CSV table of C-alpha atoms in Angstrom, one decimal:
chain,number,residue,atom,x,y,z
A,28,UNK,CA,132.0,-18.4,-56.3
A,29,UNK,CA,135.0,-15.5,-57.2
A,30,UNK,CA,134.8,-14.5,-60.4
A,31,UNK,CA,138.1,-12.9,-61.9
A,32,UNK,CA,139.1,-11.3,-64.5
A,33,UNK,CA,141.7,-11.9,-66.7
A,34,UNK,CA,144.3,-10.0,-64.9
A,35,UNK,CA,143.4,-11.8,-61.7
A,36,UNK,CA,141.5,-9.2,-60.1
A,37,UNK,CA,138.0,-10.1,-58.3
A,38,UNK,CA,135.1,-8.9,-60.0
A,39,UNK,CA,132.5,-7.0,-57.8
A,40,UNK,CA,129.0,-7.1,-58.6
A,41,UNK,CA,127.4,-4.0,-60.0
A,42,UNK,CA,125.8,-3.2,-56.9
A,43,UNK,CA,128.8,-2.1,-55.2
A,44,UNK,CA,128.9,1.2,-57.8
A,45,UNK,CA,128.7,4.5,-56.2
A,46,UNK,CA,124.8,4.5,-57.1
A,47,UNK,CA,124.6,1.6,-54.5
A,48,UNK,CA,121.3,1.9,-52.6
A,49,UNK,CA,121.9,2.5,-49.0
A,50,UNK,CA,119.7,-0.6,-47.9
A,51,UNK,CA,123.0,-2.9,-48.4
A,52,UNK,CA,125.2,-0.5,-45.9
A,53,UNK,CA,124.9,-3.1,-43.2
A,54,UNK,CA,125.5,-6.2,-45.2
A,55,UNK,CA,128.6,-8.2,-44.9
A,56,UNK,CA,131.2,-7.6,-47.6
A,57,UNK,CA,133.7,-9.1,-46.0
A,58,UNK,CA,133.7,-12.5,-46.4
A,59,UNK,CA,134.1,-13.3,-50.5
A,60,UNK,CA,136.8,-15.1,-50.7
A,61,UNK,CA,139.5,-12.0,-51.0
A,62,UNK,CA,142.5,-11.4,-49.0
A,63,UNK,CA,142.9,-8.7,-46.8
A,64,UNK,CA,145.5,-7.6,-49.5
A,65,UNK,CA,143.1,-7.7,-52.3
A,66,UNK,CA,140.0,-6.3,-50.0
A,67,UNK,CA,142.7,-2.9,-48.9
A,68,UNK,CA,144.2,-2.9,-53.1
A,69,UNK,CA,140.2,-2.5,-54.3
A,70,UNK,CA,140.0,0.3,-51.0
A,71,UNK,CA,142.6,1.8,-52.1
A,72,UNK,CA,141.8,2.2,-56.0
A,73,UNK,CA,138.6,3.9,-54.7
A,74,UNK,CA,139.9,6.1,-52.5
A,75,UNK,CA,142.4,7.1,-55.7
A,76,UNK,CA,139.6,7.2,-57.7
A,77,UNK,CA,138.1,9.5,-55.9
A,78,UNK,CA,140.6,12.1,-55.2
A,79,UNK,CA,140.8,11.0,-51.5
A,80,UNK,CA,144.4,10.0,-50.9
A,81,UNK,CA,147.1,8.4,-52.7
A,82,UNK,CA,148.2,4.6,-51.3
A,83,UNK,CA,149.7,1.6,-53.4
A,84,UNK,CA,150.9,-1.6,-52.1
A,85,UNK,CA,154.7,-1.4,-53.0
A,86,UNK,CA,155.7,-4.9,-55.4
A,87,UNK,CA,157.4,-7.4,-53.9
A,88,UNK,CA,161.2,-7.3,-54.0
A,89,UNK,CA,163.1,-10.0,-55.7
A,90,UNK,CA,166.5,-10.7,-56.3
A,91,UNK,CA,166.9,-11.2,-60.4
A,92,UNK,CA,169.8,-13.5,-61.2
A,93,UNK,CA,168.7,-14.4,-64.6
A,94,UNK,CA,167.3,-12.7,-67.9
A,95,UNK,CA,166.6,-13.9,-71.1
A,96,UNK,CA,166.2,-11.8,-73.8
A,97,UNK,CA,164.0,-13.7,-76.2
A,98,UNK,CA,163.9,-12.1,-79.9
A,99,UNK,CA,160.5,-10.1,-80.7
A,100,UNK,CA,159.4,-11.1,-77.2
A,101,UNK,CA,159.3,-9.3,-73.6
A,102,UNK,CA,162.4,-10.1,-71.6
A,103,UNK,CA,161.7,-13.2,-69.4
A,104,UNK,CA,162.8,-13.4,-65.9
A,105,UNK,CA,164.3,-17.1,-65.7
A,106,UNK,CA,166.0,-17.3,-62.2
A,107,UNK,CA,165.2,-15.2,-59.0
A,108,UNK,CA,164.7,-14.7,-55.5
A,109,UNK,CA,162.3,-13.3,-53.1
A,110,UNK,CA,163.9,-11.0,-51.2
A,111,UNK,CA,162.9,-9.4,-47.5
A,112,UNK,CA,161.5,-6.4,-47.7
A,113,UNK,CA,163.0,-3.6,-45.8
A,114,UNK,CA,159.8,-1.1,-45.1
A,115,UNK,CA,156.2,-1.9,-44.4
A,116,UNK,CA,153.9,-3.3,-47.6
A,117,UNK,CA,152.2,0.1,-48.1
A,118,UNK,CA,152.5,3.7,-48.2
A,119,UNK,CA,151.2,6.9,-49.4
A,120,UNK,CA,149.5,10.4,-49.2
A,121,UNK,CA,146.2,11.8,-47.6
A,122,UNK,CA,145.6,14.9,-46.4
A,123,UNK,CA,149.3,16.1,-47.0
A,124,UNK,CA,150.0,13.8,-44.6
A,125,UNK,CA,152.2,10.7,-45.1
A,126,UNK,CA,150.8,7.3,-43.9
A,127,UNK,CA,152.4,4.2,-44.1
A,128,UNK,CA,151.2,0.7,-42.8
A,129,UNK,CA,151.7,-3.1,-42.9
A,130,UNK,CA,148.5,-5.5,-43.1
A,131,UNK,CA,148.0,-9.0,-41.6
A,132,UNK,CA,145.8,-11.7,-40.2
A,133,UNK,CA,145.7,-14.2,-38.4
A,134,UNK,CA,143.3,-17.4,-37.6
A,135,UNK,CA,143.7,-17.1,-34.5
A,136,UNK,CA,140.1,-16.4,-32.4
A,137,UNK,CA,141.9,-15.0,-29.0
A,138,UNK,CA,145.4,-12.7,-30.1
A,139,UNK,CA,147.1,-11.6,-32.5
A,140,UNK,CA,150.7,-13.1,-32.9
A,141,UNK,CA,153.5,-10.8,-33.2
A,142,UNK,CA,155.3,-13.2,-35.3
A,143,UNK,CA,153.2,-11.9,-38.1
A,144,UNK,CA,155.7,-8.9,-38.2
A,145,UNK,CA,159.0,-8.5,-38.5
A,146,UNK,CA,162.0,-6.8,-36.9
A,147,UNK,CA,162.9,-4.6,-39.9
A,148,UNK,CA,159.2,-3.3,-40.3
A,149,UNK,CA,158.9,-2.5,-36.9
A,150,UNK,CA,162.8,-0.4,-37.4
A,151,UNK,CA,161.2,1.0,-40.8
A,152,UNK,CA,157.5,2.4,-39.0
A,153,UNK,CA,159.7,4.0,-35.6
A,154,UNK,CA,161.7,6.1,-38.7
A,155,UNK,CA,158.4,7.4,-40.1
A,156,UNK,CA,157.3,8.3,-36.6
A,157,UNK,CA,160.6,9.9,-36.3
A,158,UNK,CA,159.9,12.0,-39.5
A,159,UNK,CA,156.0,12.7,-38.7
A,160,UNK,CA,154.4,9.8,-40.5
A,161,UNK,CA,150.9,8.7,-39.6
A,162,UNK,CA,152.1,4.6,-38.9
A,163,UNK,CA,149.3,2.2,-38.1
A,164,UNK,CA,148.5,-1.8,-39.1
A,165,UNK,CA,145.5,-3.5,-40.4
A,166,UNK,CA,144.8,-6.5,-38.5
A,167,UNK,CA,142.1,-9.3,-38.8
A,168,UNK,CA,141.1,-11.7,-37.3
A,169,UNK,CA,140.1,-14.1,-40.5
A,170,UNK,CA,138.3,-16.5,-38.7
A,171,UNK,CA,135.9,-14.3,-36.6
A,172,UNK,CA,135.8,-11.6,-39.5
A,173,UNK,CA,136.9,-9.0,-37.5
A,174,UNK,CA,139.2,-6.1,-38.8
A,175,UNK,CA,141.2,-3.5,-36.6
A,176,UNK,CA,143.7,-0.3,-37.2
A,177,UNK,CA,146.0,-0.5,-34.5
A,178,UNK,CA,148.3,2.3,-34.2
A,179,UNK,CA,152.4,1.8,-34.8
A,180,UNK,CA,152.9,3.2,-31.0
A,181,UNK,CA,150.8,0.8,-29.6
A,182,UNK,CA,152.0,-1.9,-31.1
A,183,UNK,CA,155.8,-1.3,-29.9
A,184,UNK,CA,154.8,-1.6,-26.5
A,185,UNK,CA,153.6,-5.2,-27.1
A,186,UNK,CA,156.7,-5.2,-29.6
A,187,UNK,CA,159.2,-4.9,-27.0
A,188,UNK,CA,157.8,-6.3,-24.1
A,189,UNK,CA,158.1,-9.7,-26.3
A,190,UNK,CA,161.6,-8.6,-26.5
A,191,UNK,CA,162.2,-8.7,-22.9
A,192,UNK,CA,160.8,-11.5,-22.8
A,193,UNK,CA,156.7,-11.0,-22.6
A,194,UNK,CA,154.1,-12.8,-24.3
A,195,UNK,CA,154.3,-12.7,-28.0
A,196,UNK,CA,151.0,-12.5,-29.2
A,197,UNK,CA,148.2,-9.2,-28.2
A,198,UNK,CA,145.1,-10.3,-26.7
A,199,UNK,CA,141.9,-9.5,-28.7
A,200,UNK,CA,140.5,-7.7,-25.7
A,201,UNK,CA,143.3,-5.0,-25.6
A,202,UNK,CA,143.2,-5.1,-29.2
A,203,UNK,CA,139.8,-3.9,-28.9
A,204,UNK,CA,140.8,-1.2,-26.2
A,205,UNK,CA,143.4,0.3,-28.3
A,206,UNK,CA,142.3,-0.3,-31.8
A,207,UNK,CA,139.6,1.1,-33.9
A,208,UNK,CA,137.6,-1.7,-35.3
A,209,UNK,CA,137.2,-1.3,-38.7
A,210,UNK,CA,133.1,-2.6,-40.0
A,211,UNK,CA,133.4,-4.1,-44.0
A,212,UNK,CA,131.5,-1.5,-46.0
A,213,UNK,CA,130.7,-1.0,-49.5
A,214,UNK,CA,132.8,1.7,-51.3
A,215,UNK,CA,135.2,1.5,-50.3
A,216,UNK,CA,135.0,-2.3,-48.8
A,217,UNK,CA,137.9,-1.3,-45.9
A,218,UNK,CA,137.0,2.0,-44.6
A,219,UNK,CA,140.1,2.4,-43.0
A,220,UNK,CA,140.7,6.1,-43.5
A,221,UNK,CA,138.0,7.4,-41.1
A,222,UNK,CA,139.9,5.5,-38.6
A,223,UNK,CA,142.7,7.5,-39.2
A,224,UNK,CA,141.1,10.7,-39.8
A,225,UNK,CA,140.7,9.8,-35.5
A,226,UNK,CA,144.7,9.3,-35.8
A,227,UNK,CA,145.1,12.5,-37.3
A,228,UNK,CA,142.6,14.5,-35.4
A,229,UNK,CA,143.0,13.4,-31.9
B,136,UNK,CA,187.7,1.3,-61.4
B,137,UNK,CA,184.5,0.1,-59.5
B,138,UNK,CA,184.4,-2.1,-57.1
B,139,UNK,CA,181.3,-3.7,-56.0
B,140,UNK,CA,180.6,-5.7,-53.1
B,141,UNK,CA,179.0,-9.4,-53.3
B,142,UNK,CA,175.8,-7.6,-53.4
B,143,UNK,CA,176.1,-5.5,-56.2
B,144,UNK,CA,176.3,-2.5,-54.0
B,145,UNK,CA,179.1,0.2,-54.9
B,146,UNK,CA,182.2,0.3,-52.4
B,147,UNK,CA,182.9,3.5,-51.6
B,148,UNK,CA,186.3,4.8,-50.2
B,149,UNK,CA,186.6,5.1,-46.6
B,150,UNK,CA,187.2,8.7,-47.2
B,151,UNK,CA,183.1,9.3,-47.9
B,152,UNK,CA,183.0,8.7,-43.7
B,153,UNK,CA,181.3,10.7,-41.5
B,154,UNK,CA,184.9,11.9,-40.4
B,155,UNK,CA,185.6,13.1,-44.1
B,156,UNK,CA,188.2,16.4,-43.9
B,157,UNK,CA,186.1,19.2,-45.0
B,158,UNK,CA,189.0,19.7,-47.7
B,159,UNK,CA,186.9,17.0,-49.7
B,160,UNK,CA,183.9,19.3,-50.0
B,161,UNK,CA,185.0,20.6,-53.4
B,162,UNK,CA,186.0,17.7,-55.0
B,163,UNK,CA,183.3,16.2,-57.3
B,164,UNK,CA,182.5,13.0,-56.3
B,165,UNK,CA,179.5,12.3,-59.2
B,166,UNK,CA,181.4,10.6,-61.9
B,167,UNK,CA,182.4,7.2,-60.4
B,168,UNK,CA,181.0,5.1,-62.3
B,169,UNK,CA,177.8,5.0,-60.3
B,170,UNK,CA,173.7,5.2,-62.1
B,171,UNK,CA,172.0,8.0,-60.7
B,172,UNK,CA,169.8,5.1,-59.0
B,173,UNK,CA,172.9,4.4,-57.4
B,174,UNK,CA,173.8,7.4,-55.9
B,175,UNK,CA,169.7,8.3,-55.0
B,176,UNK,CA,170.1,5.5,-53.2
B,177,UNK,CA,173.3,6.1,-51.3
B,178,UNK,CA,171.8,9.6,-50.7
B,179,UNK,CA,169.0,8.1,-48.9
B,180,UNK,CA,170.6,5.6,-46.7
B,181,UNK,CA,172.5,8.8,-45.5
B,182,UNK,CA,169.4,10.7,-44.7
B,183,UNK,CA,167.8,7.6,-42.8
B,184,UNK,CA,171.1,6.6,-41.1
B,185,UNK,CA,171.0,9.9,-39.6
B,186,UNK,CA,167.3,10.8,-39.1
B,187,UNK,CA,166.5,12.9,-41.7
B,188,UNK,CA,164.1,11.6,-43.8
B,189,UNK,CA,163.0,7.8,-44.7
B,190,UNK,CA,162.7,7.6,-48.8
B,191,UNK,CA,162.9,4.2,-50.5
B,192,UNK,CA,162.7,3.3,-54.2
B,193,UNK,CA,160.3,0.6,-54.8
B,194,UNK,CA,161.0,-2.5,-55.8
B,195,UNK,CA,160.1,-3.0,-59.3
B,196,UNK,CA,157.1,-4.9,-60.0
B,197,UNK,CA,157.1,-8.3,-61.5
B,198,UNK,CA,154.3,-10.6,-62.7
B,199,UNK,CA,155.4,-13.8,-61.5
B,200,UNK,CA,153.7,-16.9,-63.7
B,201,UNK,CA,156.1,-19.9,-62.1
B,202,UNK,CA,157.9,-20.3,-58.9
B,203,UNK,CA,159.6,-24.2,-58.4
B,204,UNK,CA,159.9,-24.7,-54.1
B,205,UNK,CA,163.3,-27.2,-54.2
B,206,UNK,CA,163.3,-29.1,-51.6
B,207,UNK,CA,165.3,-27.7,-48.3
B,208,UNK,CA,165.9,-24.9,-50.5
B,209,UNK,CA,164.5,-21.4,-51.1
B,210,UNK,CA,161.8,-20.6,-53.4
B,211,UNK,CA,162.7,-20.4,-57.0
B,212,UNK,CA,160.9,-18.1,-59.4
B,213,UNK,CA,161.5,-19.6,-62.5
B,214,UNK,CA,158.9,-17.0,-64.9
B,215,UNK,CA,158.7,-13.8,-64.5
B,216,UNK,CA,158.3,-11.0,-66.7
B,217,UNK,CA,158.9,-7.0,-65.9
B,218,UNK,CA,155.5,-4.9,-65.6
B,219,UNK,CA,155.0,-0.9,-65.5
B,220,UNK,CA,155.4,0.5,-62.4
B,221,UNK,CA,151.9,2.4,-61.8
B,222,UNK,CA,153.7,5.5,-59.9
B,223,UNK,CA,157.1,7.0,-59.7
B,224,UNK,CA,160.2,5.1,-58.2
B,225,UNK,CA,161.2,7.1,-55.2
B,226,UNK,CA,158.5,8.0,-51.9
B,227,UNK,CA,158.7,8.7,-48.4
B,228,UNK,CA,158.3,10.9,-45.7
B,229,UNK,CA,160.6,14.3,-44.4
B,230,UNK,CA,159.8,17.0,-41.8
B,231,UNK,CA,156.2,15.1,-41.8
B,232,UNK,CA,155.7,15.7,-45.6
B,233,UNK,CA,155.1,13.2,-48.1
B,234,UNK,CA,157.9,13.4,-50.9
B,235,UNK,CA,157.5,11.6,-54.6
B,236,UNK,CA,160.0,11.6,-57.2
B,237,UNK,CA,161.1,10.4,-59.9
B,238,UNK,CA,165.0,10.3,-61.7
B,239,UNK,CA,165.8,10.0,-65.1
B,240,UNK,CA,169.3,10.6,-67.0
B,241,UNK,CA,169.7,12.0,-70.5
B,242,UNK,CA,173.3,11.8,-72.9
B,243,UNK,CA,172.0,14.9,-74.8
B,244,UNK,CA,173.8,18.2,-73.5
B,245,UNK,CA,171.0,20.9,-74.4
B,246,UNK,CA,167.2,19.2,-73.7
B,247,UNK,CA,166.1,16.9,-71.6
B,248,UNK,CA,163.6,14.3,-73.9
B,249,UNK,CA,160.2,14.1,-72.1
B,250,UNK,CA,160.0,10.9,-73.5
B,251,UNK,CA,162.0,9.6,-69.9
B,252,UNK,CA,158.7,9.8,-68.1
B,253,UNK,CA,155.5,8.3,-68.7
B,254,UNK,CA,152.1,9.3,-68.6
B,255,UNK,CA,151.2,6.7,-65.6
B,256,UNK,CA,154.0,9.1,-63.5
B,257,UNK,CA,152.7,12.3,-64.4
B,258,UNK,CA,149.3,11.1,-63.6
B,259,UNK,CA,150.7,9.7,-60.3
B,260,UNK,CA,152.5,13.0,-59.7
B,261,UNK,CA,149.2,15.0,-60.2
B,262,UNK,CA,147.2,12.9,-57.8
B,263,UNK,CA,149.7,13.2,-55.0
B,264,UNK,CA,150.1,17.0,-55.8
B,265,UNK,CA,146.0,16.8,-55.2
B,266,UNK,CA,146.7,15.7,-51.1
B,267,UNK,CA,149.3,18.5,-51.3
B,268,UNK,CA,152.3,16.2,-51.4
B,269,UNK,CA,155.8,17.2,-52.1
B,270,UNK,CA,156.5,16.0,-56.4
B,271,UNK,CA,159.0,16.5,-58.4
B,272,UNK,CA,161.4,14.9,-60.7
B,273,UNK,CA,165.4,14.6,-60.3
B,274,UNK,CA,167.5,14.7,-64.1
B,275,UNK,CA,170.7,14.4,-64.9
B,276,UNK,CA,172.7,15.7,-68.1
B,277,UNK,CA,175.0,12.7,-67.7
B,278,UNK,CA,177.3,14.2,-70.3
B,279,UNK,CA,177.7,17.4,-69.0
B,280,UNK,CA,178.0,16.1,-65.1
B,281,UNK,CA,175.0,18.6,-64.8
B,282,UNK,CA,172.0,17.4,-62.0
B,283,UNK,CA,168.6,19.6,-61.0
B,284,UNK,CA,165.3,19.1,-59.1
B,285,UNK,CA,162.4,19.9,-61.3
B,286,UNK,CA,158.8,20.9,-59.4
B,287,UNK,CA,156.4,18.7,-61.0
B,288,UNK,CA,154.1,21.5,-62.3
B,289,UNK,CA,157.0,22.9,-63.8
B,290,UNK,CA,157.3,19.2,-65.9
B,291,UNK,CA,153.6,19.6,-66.5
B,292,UNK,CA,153.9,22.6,-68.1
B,293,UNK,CA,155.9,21.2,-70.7
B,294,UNK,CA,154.0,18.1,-70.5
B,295,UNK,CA,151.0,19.4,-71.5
B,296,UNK,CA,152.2,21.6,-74.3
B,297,UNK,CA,154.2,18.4,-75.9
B,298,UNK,CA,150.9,16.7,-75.6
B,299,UNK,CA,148.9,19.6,-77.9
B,300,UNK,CA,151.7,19.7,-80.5
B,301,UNK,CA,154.8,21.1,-78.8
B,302,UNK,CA,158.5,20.4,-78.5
B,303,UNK,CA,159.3,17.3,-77.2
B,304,UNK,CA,162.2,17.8,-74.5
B,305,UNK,CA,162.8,20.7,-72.1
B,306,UNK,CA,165.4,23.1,-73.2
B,307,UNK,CA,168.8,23.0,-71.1
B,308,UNK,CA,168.4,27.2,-70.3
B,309,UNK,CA,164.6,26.8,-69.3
B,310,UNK,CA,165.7,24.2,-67.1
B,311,UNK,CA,168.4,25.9,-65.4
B,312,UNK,CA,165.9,28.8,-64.8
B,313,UNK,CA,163.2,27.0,-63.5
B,314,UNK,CA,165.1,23.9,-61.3
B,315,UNK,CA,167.5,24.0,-58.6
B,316,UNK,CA,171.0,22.8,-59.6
B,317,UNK,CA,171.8,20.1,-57.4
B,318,UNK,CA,176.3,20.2,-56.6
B,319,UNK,CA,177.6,16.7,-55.7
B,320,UNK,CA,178.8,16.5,-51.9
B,321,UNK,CA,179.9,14.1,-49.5
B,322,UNK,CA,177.2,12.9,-47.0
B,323,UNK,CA,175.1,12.6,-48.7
B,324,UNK,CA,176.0,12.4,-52.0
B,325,UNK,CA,173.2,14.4,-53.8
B,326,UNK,CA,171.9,16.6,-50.9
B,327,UNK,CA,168.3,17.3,-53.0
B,328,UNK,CA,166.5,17.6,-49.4
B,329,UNK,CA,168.2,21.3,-49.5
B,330,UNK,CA,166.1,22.0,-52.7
B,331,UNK,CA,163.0,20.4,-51.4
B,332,UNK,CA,162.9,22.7,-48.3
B,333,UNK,CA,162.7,25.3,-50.3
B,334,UNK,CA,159.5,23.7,-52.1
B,335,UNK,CA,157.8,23.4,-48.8
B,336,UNK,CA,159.0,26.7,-47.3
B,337,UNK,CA,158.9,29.0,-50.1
């Protein structure tokens, strides 16, 4: 059972403090009930908290049409729209270095379908290469519990050979040729930024 | 007069072009009418359109509490309510270095009120200053027509000291000695990426 608190936010046992014995480093966090988005959100808020790099997810863009300005009470947001958003989900600093990424998954137990991103993010990660930006995504695989960092280059060359006309999803096996495979840990719970210490580095 | 199109954005006269005469370059083109959102925003379409640096403003964040899905129709958020944004507006990447601002306007002609940021931002800023990104903050004297960059350790400084007891606003002459004046152009509009070369080179 997920426990929340009363902002919505999973609670995490106690054992998954920094004092965390090192007998639980191989057991599965993965698999709790949280989205990948909440899983890379709780990553991220330890990586913050420990002065390791700088990432939010950026709020989702909506269209207001309406407002209502209620006396002695917040503004209320009666009518609006979700709106596409025109960069990748999130962004941020490590290193000095500025990464930015989009993360998705799929149920799928073979590929990953490219239909899970979409043209503009794709236009918004080739700018940030342009301009030096460390661009990757987070894939999983929900159903097999496997995660991945694929790099933005890489996945442009499966990209646009959907464009011409090639198959429109990545096959697991070259996803795990290209990709670093990412193993559930405890603090944080997505690990990702070893992966792109490699990205970095190499 | 301003005319807008159906989306809200601003028109601007054909004479803002690429092709604009070079006879324009004195005239000041930063009272139209346009927020200082506004014209950051035009700003940075200019720099992406031509491959100079990707910034965005986030979107801002909402707490949704009821969306209605019409039939054949798109989603519908029907209760909403505006939250606090947990960094500063503006981020992105230039000549491979993470950038974060933030862009606040004040009516008074000798002090800019500190009371235009928040202690989330400054907090933001210092964390992003700790993976050695690029911070600052962007003010306008609306009345005066009057725009600088600000380091954000400069901010701090009076920050900090407002915080133990001091004045509550940065003096207009402290501010033109510590900031870079920022002259209204053409393309783009506000060309701040001049002042923020000179944070990463000097």
């Amino acid at each position: 059972m997920t426990i929340r608190y009363p902002n919505g936010k999973v609670y995490r046992q106690p054992s998954h403090s920094k004092s965390t014995p090192s007998k639980f480093a191989n057991v599965n966090f993965g698999d709790r009930g949280m989205s990948l988005e909440e899983e890379l959100n709780d990553s991220n808020t330890y990586y913050l908290e420990n002065d390791i790099a700088v990432i939010h997810k950026k709020p989702t863009p909506i269209q207001i049409v309406k407002v209502d300005y209620p006396s002695r009470s917040a503004a209320v947001i009666r009518e609006a729209y979700f709106k596409h958003a025109s960069t990748t989900d999130y962004n941020g600093v490590y290193r000095g270095r500025y990464l930015d990424f989009e993360a998705k998954e799929t149920k799928s137990k073979t590929a990953f379908p490219l239909k899970n991103f979409h043209d503009h993010q794709i236009e918004h990660m080739r700018q940030c290469l342009k301009q030096d930006g460390i661009c990757f995504v987070i894939i999983r695989f929900a159903t097999l519990g496997r995660l991945f960092l694929l790099k933005a280059t890489d996945l442009f060359t499966y990209w646009d050979h959907q464009v011409d006309g090639g198959r429109k999803s990545i096959p697991l096996p070259d996803i795990e040729q290209l990709a670093a495979e990412l193993k559930y840990h405890i603090n944080p719970l997505i690990p990702y930024l070893e992966a792109v210490d490699n990205l970095i580095d190499g």
